[in-house]
Short mmCIF file of C-alpha atoms in Angstrom, two decimals:
data_model
loop_
_atom_site.label_atom_id
_atom_site.label_comp_id
_atom_site.label_asym_id
_atom_site.label_seq_id
_atom_site.Cartn_x
_atom_site.Cartn_y
_atom_site.Cartn_z
CA MET A 1 22.04 33.95 -15.06
CA GLU A 2 19.84 35.95 -12.70
CA ILE A 3 17.85 34.21 -10.00
CA THR A 4 14.76 36.35 -9.49
CA GLU A 5 12.61 36.56 -6.39
CA SER A 6 9.73 34.92 -8.27
CA THR A 7 11.94 31.90 -8.96
CA HIS A 8 12.72 31.64 -5.28
CA VAL A 9 9.02 31.85 -4.36
CA TYR A 10 8.12 29.25 -7.00
CA HIS A 11 10.79 26.90 -5.72
CA THR A 12 9.66 27.35 -2.11
CA ASN A 13 6.03 26.60 -2.99
CA TYR A 14 7.11 23.63 -5.11
CA VAL A 15 9.03 22.11 -2.19
CA ARG A 16 6.20 22.83 0.26
CA ASN A 17 3.58 21.22 -1.98
CA SER A 18 5.77 18.18 -2.62
CA ARG A 19 6.30 17.66 1.09
CA ALA A 20 2.57 18.03 1.78
CA ILE A 21 1.75 15.40 -0.86
CA GLY A 22 4.47 13.17 0.60
CA VAL A 23 2.90 13.44 4.06
CA LEU A 24 -0.52 12.52 2.65
CA TRP A 25 1.06 9.58 0.85
CA GLY A 26 2.50 8.38 4.16
CA VAL A 27 -0.84 8.78 5.97
CA PHE A 28 -2.75 6.85 3.31
CA THR A 29 -0.08 4.16 3.32
CA VAL A 30 -0.74 3.65 7.03
CA CYS A 31 -4.49 3.60 6.28
CA PHE A 32 -3.96 0.89 3.67
CA ALA A 33 -1.93 -1.14 6.18
CA ILE A 34 -4.91 -1.01 8.57
CA ILE A 35 -7.27 -2.08 5.77
CA ASN A 36 -4.93 -4.93 4.83
CA ILE A 37 -4.75 -6.24 8.39
CA VAL A 38 -8.51 -5.93 8.93
CA VAL A 39 -9.47 -7.86 5.79
CA PHE A 40 -6.89 -10.51 6.68
CA VAL A 41 -8.27 -11.26 10.15
CA GLN A 42 -12.00 -10.74 9.56
CA PRO A 43 -14.06 -13.81 8.52
CA GLN A 44 -16.54 -11.65 6.64
CA TRP A 45 -15.67 -12.26 3.00
CA ILE A 46 -18.83 -14.16 2.09
CA GLY A 47 -21.82 -15.17 4.21
CA ASP A 48 -25.38 -16.33 4.40
CA THR A 49 -28.41 -14.40 3.16
CA GLU A 50 -32.14 -14.77 3.73
CA ASP A 51 -32.28 -17.40 0.97
CA SER A 52 -29.33 -19.45 2.21
CA PRO A 53 -30.03 -22.98 3.52
CA GLY A 54 -27.54 -22.51 6.37
CA THR A 55 -26.19 -19.81 8.65
CA GLY A 56 -22.56 -18.79 8.69
CA TYR A 57 -19.83 -16.73 7.11
CA PHE A 58 -16.34 -17.30 5.77
CA GLY A 59 -13.06 -15.42 5.67
CA LEU A 60 -9.63 -16.26 4.36
CA TYR A 61 -8.77 -18.87 6.96
CA GLU A 62 -11.54 -18.63 9.57
CA TYR A 63 -15.16 -19.66 9.12
CA CYS A 64 -18.15 -19.63 11.45
CA GLU A 65 -21.21 -21.87 11.21
CA LEU A 66 -24.43 -22.35 13.11
CA TYR A 67 -24.94 -26.07 13.55
CA GLN A 68 -28.37 -27.68 13.85
CA GLY A 69 -29.81 -27.26 17.33
CA GLY A 70 -27.19 -24.67 18.24
CA GLN A 71 -27.75 -21.07 19.18
CA ASP A 72 -24.22 -19.75 18.80
CA LEU A 73 -21.91 -19.67 15.83
CA VAL A 74 -18.92 -21.98 16.09
CA CYS A 75 -15.74 -20.64 14.48
CA SER A 76 -12.79 -22.68 13.21
CA GLY A 77 -9.58 -22.08 11.28
CA ASP A 78 -6.22 -20.60 12.19
CA TRP A 79 -3.75 -18.83 9.91
CA THR A 80 -0.85 -20.42 11.83
CA ASP A 81 -2.13 -23.92 10.93
CA PHE A 82 -2.84 -24.24 7.21
CA ASP A 83 -4.36 -27.69 7.75
CA THR A 84 -7.38 -26.00 9.38
CA ILE A 85 -8.05 -23.85 6.29
CA LEU A 86 -10.87 -25.24 4.15
CA SER A 87 -9.36 -25.39 0.67
CA ALA A 88 -6.17 -24.89 -1.30
CA ALA A 89 -7.61 -21.70 -2.82
CA PHE A 90 -8.28 -20.29 0.65
CA ARG A 91 -4.74 -21.24 1.73
CA ALA A 92 -3.26 -19.44 -1.28
CA SER A 93 -5.39 -16.34 -0.61
CA THR A 94 -4.40 -16.41 3.06
CA PHE A 95 -0.73 -16.51 2.08
CA PHE A 96 -0.96 -13.65 -0.43
CA ILE A 97 -3.06 -11.32 1.75
CA GLY A 98 -0.91 -12.15 4.79
CA PHE A 99 2.29 -11.55 2.84
CA SER A 100 0.88 -8.21 1.72
CA CYS A 101 0.39 -7.31 5.41
CA LEU A 102 4.03 -8.10 6.11
CA VAL A 103 5.31 -6.14 3.11
CA ILE A 104 3.27 -3.01 3.87
CA LEU A 105 4.52 -3.04 7.48
CA ILE A 106 8.09 -3.23 6.15
CA CYS A 107 7.23 -0.33 3.82
CA ILE A 108 6.07 1.76 6.77
CA ALA A 109 9.25 0.89 8.68
CA CYS A 110 11.28 2.02 5.66
CA MET A 111 9.84 5.52 6.06
CA LEU A 112 12.40 5.98 8.85
CA LEU A 113 14.99 6.05 6.07
CA PHE A 114 13.80 9.55 5.18
CA PHE A 115 16.00 10.73 8.06
CA PHE A 116 19.11 9.11 6.58
CA LEU A 117 18.73 8.80 2.78
CA ASN A 118 17.71 10.95 -0.13
CA ALA A 119 13.90 11.14 -0.34
CA ALA A 120 13.85 9.92 -3.96
CA ILE A 121 15.57 6.67 -2.96
CA VAL A 122 13.10 6.04 -0.12
CA PHE A 123 10.07 6.76 -2.32
CA ASN A 124 11.37 4.30 -4.92
CA ILE A 125 11.92 1.60 -2.28
CA CYS A 126 8.45 2.08 -0.81
CA GLY A 127 6.92 2.24 -4.29
CA TRP A 128 8.26 -1.20 -5.17
CA PHE A 129 7.02 -2.58 -1.84
CA GLN A 130 3.57 -1.24 -2.67
CA VAL A 131 3.69 -2.83 -6.12
CA ILE A 132 4.29 -6.16 -4.38
CA CYS A 133 1.31 -5.47 -2.10
CA PHE A 134 -0.84 -4.69 -5.14
CA LEU A 135 0.07 -8.00 -6.78
CA CYS A 136 -0.53 -9.96 -3.57
CA MET A 137 -3.89 -8.32 -2.89
CA PHE A 138 -4.96 -8.84 -6.48
CA LEU A 139 -4.00 -12.53 -6.47
CA GLY A 140 -5.61 -13.10 -3.08
CA CYS A 141 -8.94 -11.62 -4.19
CA VAL A 142 -8.94 -13.39 -7.55
CA ILE A 143 -7.99 -16.84 -6.19
CA TYR A 144 -10.37 -16.77 -3.21
CA PRO A 145 -13.60 -17.62 -5.14
CA ALA A 146 -11.96 -20.78 -6.49
CA GLY A 147 -12.54 -22.31 -3.03
CA TRP A 148 -16.31 -21.85 -2.99
CA ASP A 149 -16.87 -25.47 -4.03
CA HIS A 150 -16.06 -26.81 -0.55
CA ASP A 151 -18.73 -28.91 1.21
CA ARG A 152 -18.87 -26.61 4.24
CA ILE A 153 -19.56 -23.62 2.02
CA ARG A 154 -22.25 -25.58 0.19
CA SER A 155 -23.90 -26.36 3.52
CA VAL A 156 -24.33 -22.63 4.10
CA CYS A 157 -24.63 -21.25 0.56
CA GLY A 158 -26.48 -24.10 -1.14
CA SER A 159 -25.62 -27.11 -3.26
CA GLY A 160 -25.18 -24.91 -6.31
CA SER A 161 -22.11 -23.26 -4.81
CA ASN A 162 -19.08 -23.89 -6.99
CA GLU A 163 -15.83 -22.27 -8.08
CA TYR A 164 -16.57 -18.56 -8.66
CA ASP A 165 -20.26 -19.22 -7.92
CA ARG A 166 -21.44 -18.48 -4.38
CA ASP A 167 -25.03 -19.59 -5.09
CA LYS A 168 -27.26 -18.13 -2.34
CA CYS A 169 -24.51 -16.51 -0.26
CA GLY A 170 -23.64 -12.84 -0.43
CA ILE A 171 -20.43 -10.85 -0.63
CA ARG A 172 -19.58 -9.39 2.78
CA TRP A 173 -17.85 -6.09 3.61
CA ALA A 174 -14.34 -7.53 4.13
CA TYR A 175 -14.17 -8.83 0.53
CA ILE A 176 -15.38 -5.46 -0.79
CA LEU A 177 -12.81 -3.66 1.37
CA ALA A 178 -10.06 -5.94 0.06
CA CYS A 179 -11.01 -5.10 -3.53
CA ILE A 180 -10.92 -1.39 -2.69
CA GLY A 181 -7.50 -1.96 -1.14
CA ILE A 182 -6.19 -3.24 -4.49
CA PHE A 183 -6.85 0.10 -6.19
CA ASP A 184 -5.76 2.02 -3.10
CA VAL A 185 -2.28 0.50 -2.98
CA LEU A 186 -1.90 0.77 -6.76
CA VAL A 187 -2.53 4.52 -6.57
CA LEU A 188 -0.10 4.79 -3.65
CA ALA A 189 2.61 2.95 -5.61
CA ILE A 190 2.17 5.23 -8.63
CA LEU A 191 2.24 8.29 -6.37
CA ALA A 192 5.43 7.05 -4.70
CA PHE A 193 7.21 6.84 -8.06
CA VAL A 194 5.88 10.27 -9.07
CA LEU A 195 7.15 11.77 -5.81
CA ALA A 196 10.52 10.08 -6.32
CA ASN A 197 10.75 11.70 -9.75
CA ARG A 198 9.75 15.10 -8.36
CA GLN A 199 12.56 15.02 -5.81
CA ALA A 200 15.10 15.37 -8.62
CA LYS A 201 13.35 18.58 -9.73
CA LEU A 202 12.96 20.24 -6.33
CA ILE A 203 16.08 22.37 -6.79
CA PRO A 204 16.48 24.00 -10.23
CA GLU A 205 20.08 23.98 -11.42
CA ALA A 206 20.46 27.76 -11.33
CA TYR A 207 18.90 28.01 -7.88
CA ALA A 208 21.08 25.15 -6.66
CA ALA A 209 24.16 26.95 -7.97
CA GLN A 210 23.24 30.13 -6.11
CA THR A 211 22.56 28.16 -2.92
CA ALA A 212 25.86 26.36 -3.29
CA VAL A 213 27.75 29.64 -3.59
CA ALA A 214 26.06 30.89 -0.44
CA ASN A 215 26.98 27.68 1.42
CA ASN A 216 30.59 27.28 0.31
CA GLY A 217 29.78 24.87 -2.51
CA PHE A 218 27.26 22.65 -0.67
CA ILE A 219 23.52 22.18 -1.02
CA TYR A 220 21.30 20.20 1.32
CA ASP A 221 18.63 17.68 0.42
CA ASP A 222 15.37 16.95 2.27
CA ALA A 223 17.18 14.72 4.74
CA GLY A 224 19.60 17.51 5.60
CA LYS A 225 22.43 15.69 3.88
CA ALA A 226 25.14 17.88 2.36
CA ASN A 227 25.94 17.37 -1.30
CA LYS A 228 28.84 18.97 -3.16
CA PHE A 229 27.72 21.22 -6.03
CA ILE A 230 30.57 21.87 -8.49
CA ILE A 231 30.62 25.38 -9.91
CA ASP A 232 33.23 26.50 -12.39
CA ASP A 233 34.49 30.07 -12.47
CA ASP A 234 32.45 31.05 -15.53
CA ARG A 235 29.16 29.88 -14.02
CA LYS A 236 29.95 31.38 -10.65
CA SER A 237 30.58 34.81 -12.18
CA ASP A 238 27.16 34.69 -13.87
CA ILE A 239 25.22 34.17 -10.64
CA ARG A 240 23.80 37.33 -9.17
CA PHE A 241 22.37 37.69 -5.68
#
């Protein structure tokens, strides 16, 4: 079994490309975390338009209205007090989007495990965290319109506002960004599982055997962790340097 120079070059490029994709995956995971936090705190999910009878805008838990005779918008609602949130649908959406924020922050913290564990294990852990984020973001965005039948929303959007019908209000940028985030985290989760699967193929068996011979029977993974590679006498005699 001869390990050619081309095999070595292919393996080196394969590892380099996998690591580059892994770094991009980590960067975009951080970007999604920022998106998740922004859409959670911003009260810009739906709002008034030129045809709306009132002036104001609404988020997951916070809403701002311009009362008659007033010149400034008055904002109410706090995610730490669910009693201040307008409807049960808004409370559910607040919980799911907020829980997604927590999970993605845990996912980012788990990236520190790359220094201690095999990369495939860490990618699998983070991938499942991102699947949870996907489900939470999806549920939050789907449930949110069920709360559009509240009287305060009708005062801004019109009397025709109802569940999944915003009447004369418009979709604001935070809701659009949240919907984009759903597909973003789904792609990140799929990529995490693909990268986890690629880690098992980073070292071809023959190349691993040669490396093990050169290192007294040990090979090293991406975390620098030594792993015993068992080579019998027949296989060892077939490896040429």
